[in-house]
Short mmCIF file of C-alpha atoms in Angstrom, two decimals:
data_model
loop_
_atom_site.label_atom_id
_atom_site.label_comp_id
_atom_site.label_asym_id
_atom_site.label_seq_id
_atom_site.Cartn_x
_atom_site.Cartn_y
_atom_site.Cartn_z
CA UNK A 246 -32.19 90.75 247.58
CA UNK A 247 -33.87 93.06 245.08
CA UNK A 248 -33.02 93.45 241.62
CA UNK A 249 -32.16 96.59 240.80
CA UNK A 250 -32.09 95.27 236.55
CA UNK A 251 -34.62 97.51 234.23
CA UNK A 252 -37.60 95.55 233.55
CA UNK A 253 -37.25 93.80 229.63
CA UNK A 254 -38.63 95.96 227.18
CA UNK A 255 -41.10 94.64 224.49
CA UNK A 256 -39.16 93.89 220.84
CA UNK A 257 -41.86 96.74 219.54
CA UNK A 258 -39.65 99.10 221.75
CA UNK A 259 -36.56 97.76 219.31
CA UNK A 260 -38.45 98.73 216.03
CA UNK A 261 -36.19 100.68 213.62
CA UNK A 262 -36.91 104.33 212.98
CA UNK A 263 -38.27 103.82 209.66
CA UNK A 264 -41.00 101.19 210.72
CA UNK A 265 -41.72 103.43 213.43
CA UNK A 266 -42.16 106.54 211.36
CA UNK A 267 -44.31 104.40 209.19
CA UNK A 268 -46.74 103.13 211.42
CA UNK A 269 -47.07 107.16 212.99
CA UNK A 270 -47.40 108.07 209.69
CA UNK A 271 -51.04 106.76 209.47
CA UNK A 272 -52.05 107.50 213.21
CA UNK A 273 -54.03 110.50 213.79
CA UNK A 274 -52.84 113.10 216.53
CA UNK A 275 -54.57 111.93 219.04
CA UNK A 276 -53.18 107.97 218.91
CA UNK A 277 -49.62 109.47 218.03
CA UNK A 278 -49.33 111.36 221.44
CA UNK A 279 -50.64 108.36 223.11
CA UNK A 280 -48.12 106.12 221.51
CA UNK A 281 -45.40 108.71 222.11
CA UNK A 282 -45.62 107.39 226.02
CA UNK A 283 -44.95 104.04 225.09
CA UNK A 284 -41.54 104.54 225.55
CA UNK A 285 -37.91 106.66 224.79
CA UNK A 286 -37.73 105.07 221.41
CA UNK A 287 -41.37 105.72 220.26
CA UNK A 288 -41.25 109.62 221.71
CA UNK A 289 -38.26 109.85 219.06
CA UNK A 290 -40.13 108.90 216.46
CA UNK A 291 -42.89 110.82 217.01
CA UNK A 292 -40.77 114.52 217.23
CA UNK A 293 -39.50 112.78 213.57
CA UNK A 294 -39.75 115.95 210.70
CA UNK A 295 -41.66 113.37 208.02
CA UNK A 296 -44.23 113.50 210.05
CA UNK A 297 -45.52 116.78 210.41
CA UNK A 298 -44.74 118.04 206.49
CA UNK A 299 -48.72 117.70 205.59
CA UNK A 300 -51.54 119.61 207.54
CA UNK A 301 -55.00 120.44 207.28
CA UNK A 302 -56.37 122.68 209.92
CA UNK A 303 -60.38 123.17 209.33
CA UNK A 304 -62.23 126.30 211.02
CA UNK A 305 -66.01 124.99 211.50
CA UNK A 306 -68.66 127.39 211.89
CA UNK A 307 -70.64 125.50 214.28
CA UNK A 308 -68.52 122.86 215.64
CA UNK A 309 -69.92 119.70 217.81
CA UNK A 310 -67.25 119.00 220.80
CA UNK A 311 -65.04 116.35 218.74
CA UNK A 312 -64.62 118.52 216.35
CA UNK A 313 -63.22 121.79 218.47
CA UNK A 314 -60.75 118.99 220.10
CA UNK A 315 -59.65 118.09 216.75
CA UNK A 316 -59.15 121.53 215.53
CA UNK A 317 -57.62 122.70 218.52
CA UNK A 318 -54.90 119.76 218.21
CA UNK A 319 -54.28 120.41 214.30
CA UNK A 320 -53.49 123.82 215.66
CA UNK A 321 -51.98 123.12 218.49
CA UNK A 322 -49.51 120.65 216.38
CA UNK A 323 -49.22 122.25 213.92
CA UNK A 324 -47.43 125.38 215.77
CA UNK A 325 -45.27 123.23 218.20
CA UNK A 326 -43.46 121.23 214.66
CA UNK A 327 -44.61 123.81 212.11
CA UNK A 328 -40.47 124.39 211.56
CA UNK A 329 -41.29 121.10 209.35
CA UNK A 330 -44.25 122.16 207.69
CA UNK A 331 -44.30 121.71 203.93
CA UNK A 332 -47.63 121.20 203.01
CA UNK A 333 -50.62 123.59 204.44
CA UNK A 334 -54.19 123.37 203.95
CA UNK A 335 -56.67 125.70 205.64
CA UNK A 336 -60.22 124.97 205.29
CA UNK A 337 -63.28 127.41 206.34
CA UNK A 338 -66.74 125.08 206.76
CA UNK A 339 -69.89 127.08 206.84
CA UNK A 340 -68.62 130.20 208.53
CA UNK A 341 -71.96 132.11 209.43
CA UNK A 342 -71.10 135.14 211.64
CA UNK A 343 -69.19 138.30 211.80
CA UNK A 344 -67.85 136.96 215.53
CA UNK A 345 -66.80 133.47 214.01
CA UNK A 346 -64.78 135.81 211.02
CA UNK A 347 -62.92 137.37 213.99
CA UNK A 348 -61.87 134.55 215.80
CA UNK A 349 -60.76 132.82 212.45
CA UNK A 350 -58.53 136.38 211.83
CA UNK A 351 -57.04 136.08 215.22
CA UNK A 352 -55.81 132.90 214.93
CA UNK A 353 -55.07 132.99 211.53
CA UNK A 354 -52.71 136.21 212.48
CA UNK A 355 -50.53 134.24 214.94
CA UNK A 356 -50.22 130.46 212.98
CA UNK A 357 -48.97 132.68 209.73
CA UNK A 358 -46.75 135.10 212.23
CA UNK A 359 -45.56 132.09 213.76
CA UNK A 360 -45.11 129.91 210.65
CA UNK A 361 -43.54 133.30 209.12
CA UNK A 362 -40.70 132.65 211.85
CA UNK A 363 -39.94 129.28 212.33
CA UNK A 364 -40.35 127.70 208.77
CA UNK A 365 -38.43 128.11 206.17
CA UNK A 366 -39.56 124.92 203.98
CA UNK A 367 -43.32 125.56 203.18
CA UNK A 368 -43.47 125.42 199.29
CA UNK A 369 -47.45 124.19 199.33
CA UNK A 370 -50.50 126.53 200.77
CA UNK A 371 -53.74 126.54 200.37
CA UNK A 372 -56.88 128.57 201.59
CA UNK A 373 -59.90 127.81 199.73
CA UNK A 374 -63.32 129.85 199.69
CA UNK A 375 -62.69 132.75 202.31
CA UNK A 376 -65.55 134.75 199.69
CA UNK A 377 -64.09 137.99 201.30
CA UNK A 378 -67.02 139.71 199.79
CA UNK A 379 -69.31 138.71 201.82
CA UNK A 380 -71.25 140.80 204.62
CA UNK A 381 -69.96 138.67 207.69
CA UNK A 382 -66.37 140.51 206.71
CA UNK A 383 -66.71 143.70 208.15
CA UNK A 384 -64.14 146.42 206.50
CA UNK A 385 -61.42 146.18 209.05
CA UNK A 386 -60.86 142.62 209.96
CA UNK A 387 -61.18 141.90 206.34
CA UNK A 388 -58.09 144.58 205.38
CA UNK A 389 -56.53 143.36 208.30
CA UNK A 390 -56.52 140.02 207.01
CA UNK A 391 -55.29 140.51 203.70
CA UNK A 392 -52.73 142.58 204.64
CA UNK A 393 -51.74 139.98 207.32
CA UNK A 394 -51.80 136.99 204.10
CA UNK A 395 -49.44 139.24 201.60
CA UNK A 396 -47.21 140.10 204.09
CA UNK A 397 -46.99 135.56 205.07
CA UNK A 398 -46.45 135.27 200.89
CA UNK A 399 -44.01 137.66 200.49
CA UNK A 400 -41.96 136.02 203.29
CA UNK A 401 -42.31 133.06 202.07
CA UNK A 402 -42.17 134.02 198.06
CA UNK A 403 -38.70 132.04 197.72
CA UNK A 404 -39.84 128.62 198.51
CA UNK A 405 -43.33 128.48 197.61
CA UNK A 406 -44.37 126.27 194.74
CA UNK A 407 -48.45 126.32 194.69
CA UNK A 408 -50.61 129.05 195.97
CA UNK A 409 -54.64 127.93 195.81
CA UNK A 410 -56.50 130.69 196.72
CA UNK A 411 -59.56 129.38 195.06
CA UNK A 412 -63.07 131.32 196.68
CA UNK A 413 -61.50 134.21 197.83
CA UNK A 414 -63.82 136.66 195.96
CA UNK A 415 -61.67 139.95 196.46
CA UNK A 416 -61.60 143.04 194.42
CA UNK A 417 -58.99 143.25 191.69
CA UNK A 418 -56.77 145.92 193.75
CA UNK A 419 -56.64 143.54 196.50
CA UNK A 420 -56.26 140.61 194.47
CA UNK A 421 -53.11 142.15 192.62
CA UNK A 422 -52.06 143.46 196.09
CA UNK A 423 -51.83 139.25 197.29
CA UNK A 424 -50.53 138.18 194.25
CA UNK A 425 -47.82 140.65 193.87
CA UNK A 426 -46.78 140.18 197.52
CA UNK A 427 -45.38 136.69 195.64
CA UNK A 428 -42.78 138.88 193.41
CA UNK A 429 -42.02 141.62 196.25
CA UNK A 430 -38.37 141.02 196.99
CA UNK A 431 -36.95 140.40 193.47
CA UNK A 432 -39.69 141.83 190.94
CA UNK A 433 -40.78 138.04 189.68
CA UNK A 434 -41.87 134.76 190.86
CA UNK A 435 -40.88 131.27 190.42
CA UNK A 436 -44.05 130.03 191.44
CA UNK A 437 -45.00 127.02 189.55
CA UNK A 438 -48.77 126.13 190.07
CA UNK A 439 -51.53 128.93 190.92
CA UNK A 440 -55.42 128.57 191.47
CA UNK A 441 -57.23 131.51 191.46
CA UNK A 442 -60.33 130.57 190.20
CA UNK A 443 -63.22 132.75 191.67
CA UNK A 444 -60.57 134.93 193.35
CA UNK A 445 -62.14 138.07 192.38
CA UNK A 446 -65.23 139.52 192.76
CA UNK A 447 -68.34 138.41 190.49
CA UNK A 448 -68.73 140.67 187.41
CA UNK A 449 -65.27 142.31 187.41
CA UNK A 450 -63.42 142.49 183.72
CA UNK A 451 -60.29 141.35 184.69
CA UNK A 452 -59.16 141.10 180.96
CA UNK A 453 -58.94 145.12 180.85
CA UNK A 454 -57.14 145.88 183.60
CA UNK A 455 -53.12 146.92 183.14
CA UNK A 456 -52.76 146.71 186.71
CA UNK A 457 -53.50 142.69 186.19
CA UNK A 458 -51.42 142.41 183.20
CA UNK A 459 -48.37 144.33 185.26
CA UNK A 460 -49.06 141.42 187.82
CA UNK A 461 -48.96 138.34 186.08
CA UNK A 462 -46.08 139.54 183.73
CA UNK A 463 -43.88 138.56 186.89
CA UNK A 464 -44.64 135.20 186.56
CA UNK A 465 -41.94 133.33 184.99
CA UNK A 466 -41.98 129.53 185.72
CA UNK A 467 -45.64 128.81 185.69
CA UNK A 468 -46.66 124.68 185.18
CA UNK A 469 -50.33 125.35 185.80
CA UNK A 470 -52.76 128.17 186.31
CA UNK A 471 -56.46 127.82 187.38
CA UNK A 472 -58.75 130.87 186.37
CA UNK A 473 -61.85 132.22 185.09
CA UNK A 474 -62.42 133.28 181.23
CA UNK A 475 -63.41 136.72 182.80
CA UNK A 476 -59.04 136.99 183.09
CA UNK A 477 -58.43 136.17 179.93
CA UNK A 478 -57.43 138.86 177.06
CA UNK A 479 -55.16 138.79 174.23
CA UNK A 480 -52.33 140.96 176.35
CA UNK A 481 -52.28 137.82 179.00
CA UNK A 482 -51.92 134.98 176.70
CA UNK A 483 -48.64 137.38 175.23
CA UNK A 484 -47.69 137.37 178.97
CA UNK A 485 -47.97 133.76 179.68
CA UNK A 486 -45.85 133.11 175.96
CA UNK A 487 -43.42 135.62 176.61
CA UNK A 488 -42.38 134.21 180.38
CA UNK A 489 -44.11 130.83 180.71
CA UNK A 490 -43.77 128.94 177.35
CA UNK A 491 -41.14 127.03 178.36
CA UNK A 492 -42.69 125.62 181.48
CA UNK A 493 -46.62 126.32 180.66
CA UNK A 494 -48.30 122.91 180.79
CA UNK A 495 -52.04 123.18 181.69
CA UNK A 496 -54.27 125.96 182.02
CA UNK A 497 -57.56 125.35 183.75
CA UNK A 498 -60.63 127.96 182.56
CA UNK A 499 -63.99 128.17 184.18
CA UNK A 500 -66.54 130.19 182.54
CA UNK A 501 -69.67 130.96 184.58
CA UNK A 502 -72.45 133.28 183.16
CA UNK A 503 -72.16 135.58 185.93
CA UNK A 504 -68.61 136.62 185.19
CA UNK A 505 -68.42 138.79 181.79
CA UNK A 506 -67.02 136.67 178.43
CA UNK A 507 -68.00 138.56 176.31
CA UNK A 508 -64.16 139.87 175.33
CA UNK A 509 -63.13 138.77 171.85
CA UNK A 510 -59.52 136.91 171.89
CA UNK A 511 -57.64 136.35 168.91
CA UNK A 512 -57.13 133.07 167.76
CA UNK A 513 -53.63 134.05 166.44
CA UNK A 514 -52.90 134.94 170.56
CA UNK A 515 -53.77 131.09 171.46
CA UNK A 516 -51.93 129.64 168.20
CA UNK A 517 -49.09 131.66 169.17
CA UNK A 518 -48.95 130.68 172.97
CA UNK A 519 -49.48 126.98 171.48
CA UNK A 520 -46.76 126.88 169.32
CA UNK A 521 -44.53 128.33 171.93
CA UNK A 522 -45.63 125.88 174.67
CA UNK A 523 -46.26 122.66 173.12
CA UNK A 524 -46.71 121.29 176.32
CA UNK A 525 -49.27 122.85 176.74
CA UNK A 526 -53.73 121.54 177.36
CA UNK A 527 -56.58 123.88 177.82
CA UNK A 528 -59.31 122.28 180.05
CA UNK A 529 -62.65 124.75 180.00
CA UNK A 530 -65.38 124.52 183.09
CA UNK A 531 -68.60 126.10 181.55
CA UNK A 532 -71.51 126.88 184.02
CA UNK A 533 -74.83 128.11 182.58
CA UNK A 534 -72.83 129.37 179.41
CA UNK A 535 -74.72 126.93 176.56
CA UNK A 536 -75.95 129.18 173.95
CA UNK A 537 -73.76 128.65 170.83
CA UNK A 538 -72.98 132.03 169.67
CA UNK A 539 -71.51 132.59 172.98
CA UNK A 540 -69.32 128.74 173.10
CA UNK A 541 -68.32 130.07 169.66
CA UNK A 542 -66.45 133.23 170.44
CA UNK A 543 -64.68 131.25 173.34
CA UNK A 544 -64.08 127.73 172.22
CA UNK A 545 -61.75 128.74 169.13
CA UNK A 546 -60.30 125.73 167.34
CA UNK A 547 -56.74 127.42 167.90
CA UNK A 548 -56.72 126.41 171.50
CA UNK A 549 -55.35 123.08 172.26
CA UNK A 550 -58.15 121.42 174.30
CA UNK A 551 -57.95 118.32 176.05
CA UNK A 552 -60.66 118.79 178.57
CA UNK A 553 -64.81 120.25 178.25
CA UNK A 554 -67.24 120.33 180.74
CA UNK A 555 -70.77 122.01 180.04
CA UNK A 556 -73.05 122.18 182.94
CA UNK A 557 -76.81 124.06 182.05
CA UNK A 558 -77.21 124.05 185.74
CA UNK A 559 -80.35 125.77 186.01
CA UNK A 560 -80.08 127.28 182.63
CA UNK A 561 -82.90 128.05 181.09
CA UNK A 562 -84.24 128.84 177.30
CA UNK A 563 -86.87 127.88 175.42
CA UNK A 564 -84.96 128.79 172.35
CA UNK A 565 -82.07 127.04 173.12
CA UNK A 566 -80.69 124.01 171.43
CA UNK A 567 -76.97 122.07 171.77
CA UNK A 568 -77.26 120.63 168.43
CA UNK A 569 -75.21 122.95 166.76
CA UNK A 570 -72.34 122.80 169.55
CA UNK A 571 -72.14 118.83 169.20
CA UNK A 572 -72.24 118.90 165.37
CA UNK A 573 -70.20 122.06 164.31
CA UNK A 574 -67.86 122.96 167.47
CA UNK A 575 -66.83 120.33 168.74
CA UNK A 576 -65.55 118.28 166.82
CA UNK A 577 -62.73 120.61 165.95
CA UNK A 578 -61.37 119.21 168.90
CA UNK A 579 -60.99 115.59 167.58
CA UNK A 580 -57.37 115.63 167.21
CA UNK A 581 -57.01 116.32 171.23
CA UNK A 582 -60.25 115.88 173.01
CA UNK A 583 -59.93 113.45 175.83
CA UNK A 584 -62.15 114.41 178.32
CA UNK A 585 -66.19 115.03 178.04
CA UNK A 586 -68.44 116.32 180.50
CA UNK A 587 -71.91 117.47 179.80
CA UNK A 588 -75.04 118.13 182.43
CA UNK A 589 -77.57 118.73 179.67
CA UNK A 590 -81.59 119.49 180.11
CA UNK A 591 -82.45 118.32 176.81
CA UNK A 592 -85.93 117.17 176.84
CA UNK A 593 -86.89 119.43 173.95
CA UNK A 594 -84.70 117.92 171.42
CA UNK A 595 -83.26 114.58 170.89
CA UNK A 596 -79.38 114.52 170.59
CA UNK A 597 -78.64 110.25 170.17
CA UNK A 598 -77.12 110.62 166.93
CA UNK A 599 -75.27 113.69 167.15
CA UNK A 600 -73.65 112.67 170.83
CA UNK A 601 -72.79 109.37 168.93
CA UNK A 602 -71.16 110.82 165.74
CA UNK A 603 -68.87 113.79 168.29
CA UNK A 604 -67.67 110.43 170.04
CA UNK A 605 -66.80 108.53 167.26
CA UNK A 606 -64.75 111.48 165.33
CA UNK A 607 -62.25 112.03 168.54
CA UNK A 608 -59.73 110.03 168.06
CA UNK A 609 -58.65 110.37 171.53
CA UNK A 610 -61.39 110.72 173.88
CA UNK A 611 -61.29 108.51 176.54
CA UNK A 612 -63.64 109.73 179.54
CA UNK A 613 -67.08 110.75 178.58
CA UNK A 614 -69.75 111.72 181.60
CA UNK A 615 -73.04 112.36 180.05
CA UNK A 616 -76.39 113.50 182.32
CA UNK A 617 -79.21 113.93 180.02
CA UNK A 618 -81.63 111.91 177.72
CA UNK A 619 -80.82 109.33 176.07
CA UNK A 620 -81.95 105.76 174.50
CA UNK A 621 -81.31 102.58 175.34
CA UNK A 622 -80.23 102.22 171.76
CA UNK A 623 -77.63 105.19 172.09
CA UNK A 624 -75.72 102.56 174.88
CA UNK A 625 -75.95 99.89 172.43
CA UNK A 626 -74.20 101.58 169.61
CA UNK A 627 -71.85 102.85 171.60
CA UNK A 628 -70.82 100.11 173.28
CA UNK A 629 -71.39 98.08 169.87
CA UNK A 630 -68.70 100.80 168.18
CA UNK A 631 -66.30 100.21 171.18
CA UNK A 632 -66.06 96.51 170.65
CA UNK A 633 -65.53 97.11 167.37
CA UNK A 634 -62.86 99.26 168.38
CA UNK A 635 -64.03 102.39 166.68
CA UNK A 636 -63.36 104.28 169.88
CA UNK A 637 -60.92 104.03 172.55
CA UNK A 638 -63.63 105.07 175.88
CA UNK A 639 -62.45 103.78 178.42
CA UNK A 640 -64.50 105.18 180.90
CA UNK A 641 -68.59 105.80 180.81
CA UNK A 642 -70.43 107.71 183.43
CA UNK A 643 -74.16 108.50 184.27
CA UNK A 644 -76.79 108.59 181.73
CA UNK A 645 -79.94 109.53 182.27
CA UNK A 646 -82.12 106.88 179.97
CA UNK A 647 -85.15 108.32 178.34
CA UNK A 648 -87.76 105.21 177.90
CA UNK A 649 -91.06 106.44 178.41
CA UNK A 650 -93.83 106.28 175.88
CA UNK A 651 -95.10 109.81 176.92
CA UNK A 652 -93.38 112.91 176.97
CA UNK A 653 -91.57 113.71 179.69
CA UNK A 654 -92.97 117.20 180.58
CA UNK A 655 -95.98 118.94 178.92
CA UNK A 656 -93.47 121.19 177.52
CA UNK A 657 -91.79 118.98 176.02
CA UNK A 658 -90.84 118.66 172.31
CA UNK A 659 -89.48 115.16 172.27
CA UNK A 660 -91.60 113.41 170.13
CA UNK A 661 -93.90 110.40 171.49
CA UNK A 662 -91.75 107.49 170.97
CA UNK A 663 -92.38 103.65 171.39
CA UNK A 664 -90.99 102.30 175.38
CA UNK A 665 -87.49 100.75 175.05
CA UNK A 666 -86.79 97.63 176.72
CA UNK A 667 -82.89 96.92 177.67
CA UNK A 668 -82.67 94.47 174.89
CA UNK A 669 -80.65 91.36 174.58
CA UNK A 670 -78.17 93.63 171.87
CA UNK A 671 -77.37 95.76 175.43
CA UNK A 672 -76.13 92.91 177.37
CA UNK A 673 -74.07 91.67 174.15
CA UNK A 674 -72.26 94.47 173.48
CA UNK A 675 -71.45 94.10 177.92
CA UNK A 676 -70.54 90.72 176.99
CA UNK A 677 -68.43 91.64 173.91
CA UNK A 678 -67.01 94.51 175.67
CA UNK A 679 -65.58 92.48 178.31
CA UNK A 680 -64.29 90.03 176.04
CA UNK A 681 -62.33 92.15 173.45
CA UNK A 682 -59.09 91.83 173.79
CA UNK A 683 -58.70 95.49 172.52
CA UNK A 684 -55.28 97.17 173.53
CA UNK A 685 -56.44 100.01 175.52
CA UNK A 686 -56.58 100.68 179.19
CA UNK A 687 -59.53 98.88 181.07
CA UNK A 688 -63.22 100.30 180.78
CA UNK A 689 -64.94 101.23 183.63
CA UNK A 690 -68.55 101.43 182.91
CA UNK A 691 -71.11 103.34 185.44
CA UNK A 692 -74.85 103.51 183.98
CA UNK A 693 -77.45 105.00 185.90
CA UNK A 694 -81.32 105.67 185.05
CA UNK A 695 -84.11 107.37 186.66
CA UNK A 696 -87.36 105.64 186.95
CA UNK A 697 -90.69 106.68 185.65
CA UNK A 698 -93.98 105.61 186.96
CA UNK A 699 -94.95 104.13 183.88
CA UNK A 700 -91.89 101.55 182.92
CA UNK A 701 -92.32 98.23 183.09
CA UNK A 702 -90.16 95.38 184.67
CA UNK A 703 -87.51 95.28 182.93
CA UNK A 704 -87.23 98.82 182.76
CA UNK A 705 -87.56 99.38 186.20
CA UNK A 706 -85.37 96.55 186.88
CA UNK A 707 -82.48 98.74 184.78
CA UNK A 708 -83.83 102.08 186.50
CA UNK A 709 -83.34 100.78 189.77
CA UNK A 710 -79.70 99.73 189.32
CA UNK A 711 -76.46 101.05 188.62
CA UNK A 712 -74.21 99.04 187.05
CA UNK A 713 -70.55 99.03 188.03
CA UNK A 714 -68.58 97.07 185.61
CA UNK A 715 -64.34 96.63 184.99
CA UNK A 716 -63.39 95.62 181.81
CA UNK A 717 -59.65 93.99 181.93
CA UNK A 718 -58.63 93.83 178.14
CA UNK A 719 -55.06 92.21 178.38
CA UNK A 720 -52.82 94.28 175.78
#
């Protein structure tokens, strides 16, 4: 006699739904539709909404054959539970042809007119460097697209929370156009977190245009807004008091040498949007922007700055010194300053003390990233002034060590100085670093050196390495 009984199902068939959504969770699309056939229980869990709120779909410009099956699925997937979507990230890598810029538009045109109809929960997008201005977007597809994008945003104005439309290097008509499309149905947006940094066109003066002022006076619940200098003019920072003070909590400014800053804001304007939002920290990006006179007329001590990053890139002066930026500018920053960045080609001028002295007069910094020259005996005192608990770092990144006898280019204006050996004070300091029981957070310390043909062992031995170290101080 047969038996008719279903066969006895494995216990992982029994699993409860929130174990199950779990272990989807971390399964990539390709293992979740093959565990989907497992059985009833486990095809459930995989149609489950927490699953499909996050997506990244990535457009590759030349892609090998994994990659085209992995985009086609995040598309594919993201289309069949997109009613779910919260959470979209689109991605271009190395687009490279007018016919790959069509095929992105196409598709790009039905996710957001099929998104536009099915989801009503997306509060997150982003689409990073499209660089519209670029030759491989010919007229009409690029038109097309934006008009394709504003018409997505203004459907979905009411629920989203963060637009990033960082790279997309329109002009300032189209730009407005997108950004208005936000504010379309009720005349002002809720919006809480915007990047548009490079999102116009290089060499545009945002700050005097009325038609961008108009814009971002609609704005009335912004958190945090991402931009270049080349926005800024006294008539925004009246904008952002008048409608964001309340809710205004970081602003994030990059100023690259290409885009115009040479506007002159009022420190009375940032004092005023200060004092109104006292929430509120100012984190600058420069790139190539080093001379002082020009740091001067933006880095004004009204501006509540927790953040500085100076990168000389490929800058270029002989004239040009950053002595006078770490000694007079800023250290009117000491009373907020907690983050340091600087990418520095210094080997004209020796800036050990004056580095030292910037560190040890903000009270607050606690991350400081240096690439540039410096002594062995720079680390020394600075770690010797941490144990001693004259500073509160609690992270150190990247220094480029300057031991040789010689100078390092013929060029050069450092002066000939005797070869430094990591001595036995360097590894004390380590050692009393790591022993202080100092009541801060734990230091991470990351040294790094470049090696010279003429160091000896022991400086080679410190050129070759880089030195991860934790510090656990117990408070």
């Amino acid at each position: 006699m047969e038996d008719d009984s279903e066969p006895e199902q494995s216990s992982w068939a029994y699993l409860p739904d929130v174990c199950l959504r779990h272990v989807f969770h971390w399964l990539d699309d390709r293992d979740r539709s093959r565990a989907a056939l497992v059985c009833k229980e486990w095809s459930c869990a995989m149609h489950s909404g927490s699953l499909w709120r996050c997506r990244t779909i990535t457009f590759y410009g030349q892609p090998s054959r994994a990659r085209t099956l992995e985009f086609q699925s995040a598309l594919w997937y993201t289309k069949k539970f997109g009613k779910y979507l919260k959470h979209l990230e689109i991605k271009l890598s190395s687009p490279y042809n007018t016919p790959f810029i069509k095929k992105f538009h196409v598709i790009m045109r039905g996710l957001l007119s099929h998104l536009g109809k099915c989801n009503s929960h997306l509060v997150s997008l982003s689409i990073k460097y499209l660089e519209l201005d670029c030759l491989i977007w010919k007229n009409v597809v690029r038109a097309q697209f934006i008009k394709n994008l504003a018409a997505f945003l203004k459907r979905m104005s009411n629920q989203l929370d963060y637009l990033n439309l960082k790279g997309a290097r329109i002009t300032l008509e189209e730009g407005c156009e997108l950004l208005n499309s936000l504010s379309s149905l009720t005349n002002r947006s809720f919006i809480s977190e915007i990047n548009i940094e490079d999102f116009f066109s290089l060499h545009l003066s945002v700050y005097s245009s009325p038609l961008f002022h108009q814009t971002m006076s609609k704005f009335h619940r912004l958190t945090i807004l991402t931009f270049n200098y080349n926005c800024i003019s006294d008539e925004l920072l009246d904008i952002l008091r008048e409608h964001s003070s309340h809710s205004l909590c970081t602003l994030n400014i990059k100023c690259h040498i290409h885009d115009p800053h040479g506007q002159v804001i009022s420190g009375m304007s940032w004092a005023n949007l200060a004092k109104s939002a006292p929430k509120l920290n100012v984190n600058f990006f420069f790139e190539r922007v080093m001379k002082h006179d020009h740091l001067a007329r933006i880095l004004l001590e009204e501006i509540p700055v927790r953040s500085i990053s100076l990168r000389s890139c490929y800058f270029s002066d002989p004239d040009w010194t950053m002595r006078p930026t770490l000694t007079n500018l800023l250290p009117a920053y000491w009373h907020g300053l907690q983050k340091l960045t600087l990418e520095l080609n210094n080997d004209h001028e020796l800036l050990d003390n004056e580095l030292l002295q910037l560190i040890l007069s903000c009270k607050r910094l606690l991350f400081l990233k240096v690439w540039a020259f410096l002594s062995v005996s720079f680390m020394e005192r600075l770690l010797q002034n941490r144990a001693e608990r004259k500073c509160i770092l609690t992270t150190i990144k990247q220094f480029l060590f300057h031991f040789i006898m010689h100078q390092v280019n013929p060029n050069s204006l450092l002066p000939t100085r005797k070869k430094e050996k990591p001595s036995a004070t360097l590894f004390k300091c380590l050692h009393r670093t790591e022993n202080d029981k100092v009541p801060h957070s734990p230091v991470l310390l990351q040294l790094s050196a470049v090696m010279h043909s003429d160091l000896d062992f022991w400086d080679s031995v410190l050129a070759r390495c880089i030195l991860f170290a934790m510090y656990h101080s117990e408070g």
